[in-house]
Amino acid sequence: MRGTVYLRRYWQLYALLVLPLAYFIIFKYGPMWGVQIAFKDFNFFQGIGGSEWIGLEAFREVFQTQDFYRTLRNTLMLNSLDLIVSFPAPLILAIMLHELRLAWFKRLSQTILYIPHFISWVIIGGIVYQVFGTQSGMINNVLMSLGFDSVPFLTEKNSWLITYLATGVWQSAGWGTILYLAALTGINKELYEAAEVDGAGRFKRIWFITLPGLKTTIVTLLIISLGNMIAIGFERPFVIGNKAVLEYADVLSTYVYRTGLESGQYTMATVVGLFQAIVGLVFILGANYASKKLTDESII
Amino acid sequence: MAASKKKWGKLGKLTLAMLMVGTVVLSGCSSSESGGESGSGDEKQVTLKVEIFDRGTPPSPYTVTDNYLTRYIQDNFGTPNNINMEFVPIPRSEEIKKLNVLMASGGDVPDIVFTYDTPTFNRYAEQGGLTELTDLINEHGPDLKKFLDGDALSYGQYKGEQFAVPSKRAFLGKYSSFIRTDWLEKLGMDVPQTTDELYEVLKAFKEKDPGETGGKVIPFGMTIEPAQYDPLIWSFIEPTTEEQKYTLTQKLGSNDYPTLLPGFKEALQFMNKLYNEGLISRDFSLDEDKKQLYQDVQNGLTGFLTEDYPNLYYDEGTYDNLLKNKPEAKLEPIDPFTNSEGKRAKPQYAPNGMYIMIPKSSERSVEAIKYLNWLSKPEVLLAMQNGVEGENYKMVDGIPMAIEDAPQEIKDRLHNAGADTSIIANGNFVGTEEQNREKMTSNFPERFQDLHRKAMEISMTDTFLPINFDRPIEAEGKYGTNLQSKYEEMIVKTAMAKPADFDKTFESAMKDYMVSGGQAILDERTEAYNEMKSK
Amino acid sequence: MSERASNRIFDTVNVILITAFVFICLAPFIHIIAISFSSTRAVTSGEVTLFPVEFSLQAYKSVLSDNSMIRSLGFTIILTLLTTVMCMLMTIVAAYPLTKKKLKGRKFFMFIIIVTMFFSGGIIPEYILVKDLNLLNTIWALVLPGLISPFYLIILISFFNGIPESLEEAAEIDGTSQIGTMLRIILPLSLPVIATLSLFYAVGRWNGFQDTLLYITREDLYPLQLKLYQLVQNNMISDLTSNEGPTAVVKSATESLKAASVIFATVPILIVYPWLQRYFVSGVMLGAVKG
């Protein structure tokens, strides 16, 4: 009886998994029946179960709207830019912090760098306006006093992308370092000492010791980021965006909020959500597969 | 190894301690939960659950659900009728979302809910979730009927059925314009009486900078809020036939939009001109909460603006702060925008405020109507809006005037007085319309009261009402919020375009608007109009 | 250029860059503090940048004399502690077995967990579930639905995977049970990541309020962020409030009161990280391997 031997040996592991799996089944799969809204003409008072089936009609309607494609394009565009700019930022910052020699300065700057994460987007919105505004923003005041033309950081769509990215880096880079710093504690200090004895420069040490030590973390985060390519938070594009740059700032989440949730059209919101989920799942599984082939790291 | 073990031990202990704290607190919570229900032992005391807006600002020691007015309601309506009043706080800014979830999940919905949002009311009514109220009002609501005299009650109808009790507005004026008359004096110019004269004044403000702002002058303060562009745009709308009015207006959310009416393009072209000549705020598309607008007015940079009529004249408000910054400033109400007939046309509010609804699932619809009826009794309204005579107010010429030097805790009684508690009334009802206006004016500091009276008068000059169909336009409920956004996008883009590109920009924005639901609304309204006419 | 000189240049540039970024991160926070100490007139006239104008303690006096704020702070602390501990325990318990390559069904379990990162039932069924479990208006409604974040779970698994297998094998040969190995070998070696994820859970709970908007209508169970949200957000959504008409609008909080509330609600969670930094000591692993 190989099965019983196996179970006798590993029952503890299964026992550990009972509660977590129960959690996922009750709290995550439990409400999953709500997904059927996507195929129904949702009526508030007949409830999800009682509403009338409409098949794929809602999908057809969503896929026919111009705004859906505009917001889909923007979501992918902003996320790709974030992947290029905002994804490496905490990694670079963490390495820079790791290289600091003054312990107190390191601790202090770490603590300050993560403050922006705690400032809510409503407040950030007001500050962004004061900093980047065309008429009275701080940066433009400086530019104009130096004799340059003012830059419409918030009202011209291409300049707006810079503002969007800069705000993202500012808000999340410091916070993102925490995980890398935790990973860096796992690197054997003796490796650095040995490298120094061998006469390896700073960049060499970073390249050959620090980065390999962070490889697993980087790959894990990268796979998850790729899975989230089509998902996008609501607040950042909503708060940083404005009517002048809606052509770039309008993304799936703001679109769903506006046309779905605000006007009680849960069917439409669920259709878009389902679409995002399927694409996201395909992306993450694809990224996982590719990563396994290329780097031998994977999350499954 | 030993060191790390010790560390883990410490963390483990901490964990355990935290867990225990958590459990103790929890058991505390759940036991207090179960205790409340039974109440006083009398036969059949019933509970009436009423929604209340939670704005997060009750003064200590009051809370949103337990304060002077909620106690007043319990003591004077609840207890005598053997009803236990329960107030269910709904966060103001998440009102619709929360209401939707409550409605969709059945049960647990308050017996009285309300919203200002017309599409939400239409949706609930259409989907059959509301109690029909005609018989209930006839039987239990004599005072309510008297209060909502005239056609006010009809605003709560949906396809001829009474699915809501509309609250009644005391005053229907919306907008006024304001200008720095001290600048006009300095330049020796008269108060502008027409749009053309206003344009000349704005140009003079820009060129001559009478406020000595060092080139920072903003002749016309603009935002992306309706109050700043509505009066301008509506003044460009040409006189229309009744049919045009019904079919070409677009009702998005709760307001009428002139997107398809003749003259709309010219309005946007005028804004484009103002923008390109540097006469309106350059970053107006960013100002979604009027913060920058107020800041510029206060700092004496803005020469002219349109705004909700009373907003500038509050105590320690924008005008007060302007006077602190620029003591010589004078900011007075004027009414310069004229249409092609020479009228100062502008929108006003519909006579109804919010929609008060009783969900079909409620078993307390009789008590709910009794409650609304009680609220509309004149003596109750007086007490709920003004507090206690002699302590909060004294009667002057039949108007309850607030006692200004009453102690703070007496004043705090009324922190949530108004439409949040007297839900059937929006604004002060103290007697005749004239008296109502005087009462509202008395809420402003004495030094600004004359200005306020004038702004009030302007806000009601040549106004027109929202258009009302006898049946709701379904496409408006479906596309409304998205089209509001498209509408604002159109205003911003066309204003900021180079004059040469204006036509192109306008056309592409309009095309986008039409395919995003504008056309569907137009078609449905045309159909509804023809139907209405053939009856 | 000598090794030492290039090292010095590297260090100098590094310190300068970090200092600049530190300033950019700190400035907005100082700005909020400055507002909280300034007069309304100065704030709404845009005069306040990094220093208070017309200094006043009024805003803090109002915040601190507001009993409901203090009560909210207490509740939020308890809620955050409870959430963090429970979430962390569950995440650890889930992560450890899933690191075992030989565990049958591991891939399947991983798959059903990852699916929940993307698919959800939506707010209505989630609300109905919480209601049916009788959790509405209890602290558990804010704890249970978010017990395990699949994202943090994956991170923890990847850290556990980084621990040399030889250590575990040695323990197993000694006859230690799997749970024993987890408690005695894996966890002590993972303190940095456990501290990190605890911080993530704690901060997530501290800052989150969307669920409280739905599940809580009892004011004594209002977390601080919900009160803050109402102060800051209310009356700013003028789409909603414009139809109230001017006569219905309740006077909203002043800018300095909002700022003081922000500071009041942010500082307690900000000091958690400096305190947790003690677990970020390098070489924990090294000591273990040697020991």
PDB file of N, CA, C and O in Angstrom, chain B residues 105-151:
ATOM      1  N   SER B 105     -28.760  42.451  -2.177  1.00  0.00           N
ATOM      2  CA  SER B 105     -28.573  41.292  -1.312  1.00  0.00           C
ATOM      3  C   SER B 105     -29.835  40.982  -0.525  1.00  0.00           C
ATOM      4  O   SER B 105     -29.874  40.026   0.225  1.00  0.00           O
ATOM      5  N   GLY B 106     -30.871  41.790  -0.696  1.00  0.00           N
ATOM      6  CA  GLY B 106     -32.126  41.532  -0.002  1.00  0.00           C
ATOM      7  C   GLY B 106     -31.972  41.648   1.496  1.00  0.00           C
ATOM      8  O   GLY B 106     -30.877  41.598   2.022  1.00  0.00           O
ATOM      9  N   GLY B 107     -33.065  41.828   2.218  1.00  0.00           N
ATOM     10  CA  GLY B 107     -32.996  41.943   3.663  1.00  0.00           C
ATOM     11  C   GLY B 107     -32.077  43.062   4.098  1.00  0.00           C
ATOM     12  O   GLY B 107     -31.382  43.657   3.285  1.00  0.00           O
ATOM     13  N   ASP B 108     -32.100  43.389   5.366  1.00  0.00           N
ATOM     14  CA  ASP B 108     -31.164  44.351   5.920  1.00  0.00           C
ATOM     15  C   ASP B 108     -31.224  45.740   5.271  1.00  0.00           C
ATOM     16  O   ASP B 108     -30.406  46.592   5.570  1.00  0.00           O
ATOM     17  N   VAL B 109     -32.137  45.956   4.355  1.00  0.00           N
ATOM     18  CA  VAL B 109     -32.267  47.273   3.743  1.00  0.00           C
ATOM     19  C   VAL B 109     -33.096  48.123   4.696  1.00  0.00           C
ATOM     20  O   VAL B 109     -34.080  47.654   5.243  1.00  0.00           O
ATOM     21  N   PRO B 110     -32.704  49.375   4.896  1.00  0.00           N
ATOM     22  CA  PRO B 110     -33.529  50.237   5.752  1.00  0.00           C
ATOM     23  C   PRO B 110     -34.945  50.382   5.159  1.00  0.00           C
ATOM     24  O   PRO B 110     -35.150  50.182   3.963  1.00  0.00           O
ATOM     25  N   ASP B 111     -35.902  50.729   6.021  1.00  0.00           N
ATOM     26  CA  ASP B 111     -37.275  50.902   5.532  1.00  0.00           C
ATOM     27  C   ASP B 111     -37.426  52.193   4.754  1.00  0.00           C
ATOM     28  O   ASP B 111     -38.315  52.328   3.925  1.00  0.00           O
ATOM     29  N   ILE B 112     -36.575  53.165   5.064  1.00  0.00           N
ATOM     30  CA  ILE B 112     -36.581  54.414   4.301  1.00  0.00           C
ATOM     31  C   ILE B 112     -35.179  54.645   3.753  1.00  0.00           C
ATOM     32  O   ILE B 112     -34.215  54.714   4.505  1.00  0.00           O
ATOM     33  N   VAL B 113     -35.067  54.697   2.429  1.00  0.00           N
ATOM     34  CA  VAL B 113     -33.774  55.025   1.810  1.00  0.00           C
ATOM     35  C   VAL B 113     -33.988  56.220   0.896  1.00  0.00           C
ATOM     36  O   VAL B 113     -35.128  56.544   0.538  1.00  0.00           O
ATOM     37  N   PHE B 114     -32.898  56.885   0.568  1.00  0.00           N
ATOM     38  CA  PHE B 114     -33.059  58.024  -0.332  1.00  0.00           C
ATOM     39  C   PHE B 114     -31.807  58.261  -1.158  1.00  0.00           C
ATOM     40  O   PHE B 114     -30.729  57.775  -0.816  1.00  0.00           O
ATOM     41  N   THR B 115     -31.973  58.963  -2.255  1.00  0.00           N
ATOM     42  CA  THR B 115     -30.839  59.341  -3.085  1.00  0.00           C
ATOM     43  C   THR B 115     -31.207  60.586  -3.870  1.00  0.00           C
ATOM     44  O   THR B 115     -32.381  60.848  -4.134  1.00  0.00           O
ATOM     45  N   TYR B 116     -30.193  61.344  -4.246  1.00  0.00           N
ATOM     46  CA  TYR B 116     -30.426  62.489  -5.125  1.00  0.00           C
ATOM     47  C   TYR B 116     -30.329  62.080  -6.589  1.00  0.00           C
ATOM     48  O   TYR B 116     -30.606  62.869  -7.476  1.00  0.00           O
ATOM     49  N   ASP B 117     -29.869  60.848  -6.820  1.00  0.00           N
ATOM     50  CA  ASP B 117     -29.508  60.423  -8.154  1.00  0.00           C
ATOM     51  C   ASP B 117     -30.725  59.896  -8.917  1.00  0.00           C
ATOM     52  O   ASP B 117     -31.256  58.838  -8.588  1.00  0.00           O
ATOM     53  N   THR B 118     -31.141  60.618  -9.942  1.00  0.00           N
ATOM     54  CA  THR B 118     -32.331  60.220 -10.696  1.00  0.00           C
ATOM     55  C   THR B 118     -32.183  58.838 -11.335  1.00  0.00           C
ATOM     56  O   THR B 118     -33.098  58.017 -11.224  1.00  0.00           O
ATOM     57  N   PRO B 119     -31.052  58.534 -12.023  1.00  0.00           N
ATOM     58  CA  PRO B 119     -30.947  57.201 -12.629  1.00  0.00           C
ATOM     59  C   PRO B 119     -31.089  56.073 -11.616  1.00  0.00           C
ATOM     60  O   PRO B 119     -31.669  55.029 -11.933  1.00  0.00           O
ATOM     61  N   THR B 120     -30.572  56.268 -10.409  1.00  0.00           N
ATOM     62  CA  THR B 120     -30.683  55.209  -9.406  1.00  0.00           C
ATOM     63  C   THR B 120     -32.146  54.988  -9.034  1.00  0.00           C
ATOM     64  O   THR B 120     -32.621  53.849  -8.953  1.00  0.00           O
ATOM     65  N   PHE B 121     -32.866  56.094  -8.840  1.00  0.00           N
ATOM     66  CA  PHE B 121     -34.300  55.963  -8.545  1.00  0.00           C
ATOM     67  C   PHE B 121     -35.011  55.243  -9.692  1.00  0.00           C
ATOM     68  O   PHE B 121     -35.787  54.313  -9.480  1.00  0.00           O
ATOM     69  N   ASN B 122     -34.737  55.674 -10.921  1.00  0.00           N
ATOM     70  CA  ASN B 122     -35.375  55.046 -12.073  1.00  0.00           C
ATOM     71  C   ASN B 122     -35.090  53.549 -12.125  1.00  0.00           C
ATOM     72  O   ASN B 122     -35.966  52.745 -12.431  1.00  0.00           O
ATOM     73  N   ARG B 123     -33.842  53.193 -11.842  1.00  0.00           N
ATOM     74  CA  ARG B 123     -33.457  51.792 -11.920  1.00  0.00           C
ATOM     75  C   ARG B 123     -34.229  50.959 -10.907  1.00  0.00           C
ATOM     76  O   ARG B 123     -34.777  49.914 -11.223  1.00  0.00           O
ATOM     77  N   TYR B 124     -34.273  51.448  -9.672  1.00  0.00           N
ATOM     78  CA  TYR B 124     -34.988  50.692  -8.639  1.00  0.00           C
ATOM     79  C   TYR B 124     -36.463  50.565  -8.988  1.00  0.00           C
ATOM     80  O   TYR B 124     -37.070  49.516  -8.805  1.00  0.00           O
ATOM     81  N   ALA B 125     -37.022  51.663  -9.511  1.00  0.00           N
ATOM     82  CA  ALA B 125     -38.441  51.635  -9.850  1.00  0.00           C
ATOM     83  C   ALA B 125     -38.683  50.676 -11.010  1.00  0.00           C
ATOM     84  O   ALA B 125     -39.578  49.827 -10.968  1.00  0.00           O
ATOM     85  N   GLU B 126     -37.852  50.790 -12.031  1.00  0.00           N
ATOM     86  CA  GLU B 126     -38.001  49.947 -13.219  1.00  0.00           C
ATOM     87  C   GLU B 126     -37.910  48.465 -12.858  1.00  0.00           C
ATOM     88  O   GLU B 126     -38.650  47.640 -13.377  1.00  0.00           O
ATOM     89  N   GLN B 127     -36.990  48.149 -11.962  1.00  0.00           N
ATOM     90  CA  GLN B 127     -36.763  46.735 -11.652  1.00  0.00           C
ATOM     91  C   GLN B 127     -37.716  46.221 -10.573  1.00  0.00           C
ATOM     92  O   GLN B 127     -37.563  45.112 -10.075  1.00  0.00           O
ATOM     93  N   GLY B 128     -38.668  47.047 -10.227  1.00  0.00           N
ATOM     94  CA  GLY B 128     -39.729  46.568  -9.344  1.00  0.00           C
ATOM     95  C   GLY B 128     -39.335  46.385  -7.897  1.00  0.00           C
ATOM     96  O   GLY B 128     -39.835  45.491  -7.225  1.00  0.00           O
ATOM     97  N   GLY B 129     -38.437  47.212  -7.388  1.00  0.00           N
ATOM     98  CA  GLY B 129     -37.982  47.029  -6.012  1.00  0.00           C
ATOM     99  C   GLY B 129     -38.599  47.990  -5.011  1.00  0.00           C
ATOM    100  O   GLY B 129     -38.222  47.982  -3.850  1.00  0.00           O
ATOM    101  N   LEU B 130     -39.538  48.846  -5.474  1.00  0.00           N
ATOM    102  CA  LEU B 130     -40.031  49.874  -4.567  1.00  0.00           C
ATOM    103  C   LEU B 130     -41.532  49.720  -4.297  1.00  0.00           C
ATOM    104  O   LEU B 130     -42.279  49.194  -5.116  1.00  0.00           O
ATOM    105  N   THR B 131     -41.944  50.202  -3.149  1.00  0.00           N
ATOM    106  CA  THR B 131     -43.351  50.142  -2.761  1.00  0.00           C
ATOM    107  C   THR B 131     -44.128  51.269  -3.442  1.00  0.00           C
ATOM    108  O   THR B 131     -43.672  52.418  -3.448  1.00  0.00           O
ATOM    109  N   GLU B 132     -45.293  50.942  -4.008  1.00  0.00           N
ATOM    110  CA  GLU B 132     -46.153  51.974  -4.588  1.00  0.00           C
ATOM    111  C   GLU B 132     -46.835  52.705  -3.437  1.00  0.00           C
ATOM    112  O   GLU B 132     -47.395  52.089  -2.534  1.00  0.00           O
ATOM    113  N   LEU B 133     -46.805  54.041  -3.464  1.00  0.00           N
ATOM    114  CA  LEU B 133     -47.157  54.776  -2.256  1.00  0.00           C
ATOM    115  C   LEU B 133     -48.488  55.523  -2.303  1.00  0.00           C
ATOM    116  O   LEU B 133     -48.905  56.087  -1.284  1.00  0.00           O
ATOM    117  N   THR B 134     -49.165  55.543  -3.445  1.00  0.00           N
ATOM    118  CA  THR B 134     -50.351  56.401  -3.565  1.00  0.00           C
ATOM    119  C   THR B 134     -51.345  56.182  -2.419  1.00  0.00           C
ATOM    120  O   THR B 134     -51.726  57.131  -1.716  1.00  0.00           O
ATOM    121  N   ASP B 135     -51.754  54.933  -2.214  1.00  0.00           N
ATOM    122  CA  ASP B 135     -52.758  54.649  -1.186  1.00  0.00           C
ATOM    123  C   ASP B 135     -52.232  54.973   0.209  1.00  0.00           C
ATOM    124  O   ASP B 135     -52.953  55.511   1.044  1.00  0.00           O
ATOM    125  N   LEU B 136     -50.978  54.618   0.438  1.00  0.00           N
ATOM    126  CA  LEU B 136     -50.396  54.863   1.762  1.00  0.00           C
ATOM    127  C   LEU B 136     -50.386  56.353   2.074  1.00  0.00           C
ATOM    128  O   LEU B 136     -50.700  56.769   3.192  1.00  0.00           O
ATOM    129  N   ILE B 137     -50.028  57.160   1.063  1.00  0.00           N
ATOM    130  CA  ILE B 137     -49.981  58.604   1.303  1.00  0.00           C
ATOM    131  C   ILE B 137     -51.395  59.141   1.534  1.00  0.00           C
ATOM    132  O   ILE B 137     -51.627  59.946   2.442  1.00  0.00           O
ATOM    133  N   ASN B 138     -52.333  58.674   0.733  1.00  0.00           N
ATOM    134  CA  ASN B 138     -53.706  59.125   0.919  1.00  0.00           C
ATOM    135  C   ASN B 138     -54.221  58.792   2.314  1.00  0.00           C
ATOM    136  O   ASN B 138     -54.935  59.573   2.924  1.00  0.00           O
ATOM    137  N   GLU B 139     -53.830  57.629   2.794  1.00  0.00           N
ATOM    138  CA  GLU B 139     -54.367  57.199   4.074  1.00  0.00           C
ATOM    139  C   GLU B 139     -53.612  57.789   5.273  1.00  0.00           C
ATOM    140  O   GLU B 139     -54.209  58.239   6.242  1.00  0.00           O
ATOM    141  N   HIS B 140     -52.256  57.772   5.156  1.00  0.00           N
ATOM    142  CA  HIS B 140     -51.472  58.129   6.350  1.00  0.00           C
ATOM    143  C   HIS B 140     -50.692  59.430   6.201  1.00  0.00           C
ATOM    144  O   HIS B 140     -49.946  59.787   7.102  1.00  0.00           O
ATOM    145  N   GLY B 141     -50.839  60.107   5.074  1.00  0.00           N
ATOM    146  CA  GLY B 141     -49.961  61.268   4.867  1.00  0.00           C
ATOM    147  C   GLY B 141     -50.646  62.582   4.577  1.00  0.00           C
ATOM    148  O   GLY B 141     -50.257  63.269   3.632  1.00  0.00           O
ATOM    149  N   PRO B 142     -51.657  62.985   5.355  1.00  0.00           N
ATOM    150  CA  PRO B 142     -52.331  64.249   5.028  1.00  0.00           C
ATOM    151  C   PRO B 142     -51.392  65.456   5.107  1.00  0.00           C
ATOM    152  O   PRO B 142     -51.425  66.332   4.233  1.00  0.00           O
ATOM    153  N   ASP B 143     -50.553  65.493   6.129  1.00  0.00           N
ATOM    154  CA  ASP B 143     -49.650  66.637   6.262  1.00  0.00           C
ATOM    155  C   ASP B 143     -48.578  66.623   5.183  1.00  0.00           C
ATOM    156  O   ASP B 143     -48.160  67.658   4.674  1.00  0.00           O
ATOM    157  N   LEU B 144     -48.151  65.418   4.852  1.00  0.00           N
ATOM    158  CA  LEU B 144     -47.154  65.252   3.803  1.00  0.00           C
ATOM    159  C   LEU B 144     -47.697  65.794   2.483  1.00  0.00           C
ATOM    160  O   LEU B 144     -47.024  66.521   1.751  1.00  0.00           O
ATOM    161  N   LYS B 145     -48.967  65.441   2.201  1.00  0.00           N
ATOM    162  CA  LYS B 145     -49.586  65.904   0.963  1.00  0.00           C
ATOM    163  C   LYS B 145     -49.699  67.418   0.939  1.00  0.00           C
ATOM    164  O   LYS B 145     -49.484  68.064  -0.099  1.00  0.00           O
ATOM    165  N   LYS B 146     -50.038  67.978   2.098  1.00  0.00           N
ATOM    166  CA  LYS B 146     -50.182  69.424   2.181  1.00  0.00           C
ATOM    167  C   LYS B 146     -48.828  70.097   1.947  1.00  0.00           C
ATOM    168  O   LYS B 146     -48.716  71.101   1.254  1.00  0.00           O
ATOM    169  N   PHE B 147     -47.795  69.487   2.547  1.00  0.00           N
ATOM    170  CA  PHE B 147     -46.456  70.062   2.414  1.00  0.00           C
ATOM    171  C   PHE B 147     -45.983  70.006   0.960  1.00  0.00           C
ATOM    172  O   PHE B 147     -45.424  70.961   0.433  1.00  0.00           O
ATOM    173  N   LEU B 148     -46.214  68.863   0.316  1.00  0.00           N
ATOM    174  CA  LEU B 148     -45.785  68.711  -1.081  1.00  0.00           C
ATOM    175  C   LEU B 148     -46.912  69.121  -2.017  1.00  0.00           C
ATOM    176  O   LEU B 148     -47.268  68.400  -2.937  1.00  0.00           O
ATOM    177  N   ASP B 149     -47.476  70.297  -1.786  1.00  0.00           N
ATOM    178  CA  ASP B 149     -48.621  70.713  -2.588  1.00  0.00           C
ATOM    179  C   ASP B 149     -48.186  70.944  -4.033  1.00  0.00           C
ATOM    180  O   ASP B 149     -47.013  70.880  -4.374  1.00  0.00           O
ATOM    181  N   GLY B 150     -49.163  71.221  -4.857  1.00  0.00           N
ATOM    182  CA  GLY B 150     -48.854  71.471  -6.253  1.00  0.00           C
ATOM    183  C   GLY B 150     -48.325  70.215  -6.907  1.00  0.00           C
ATOM    184  O   GLY B 150     -48.725  69.104  -6.556  1.00  0.00           O
ATOM    185  N   ASP B 151     -47.375  70.387  -7.814  1.00  0.00           N
ATOM    186  CA  ASP B 151     -46.939  69.208  -8.562  1.00  0.00           C
ATOM    187  C   ASP B 151     -45.693  68.568  -7.974  1.00  0.00           C
ATOM    188  O   ASP B 151     -45.109  67.692  -8.581  1.00  0.00           O
TER     189      ASP B 151
END
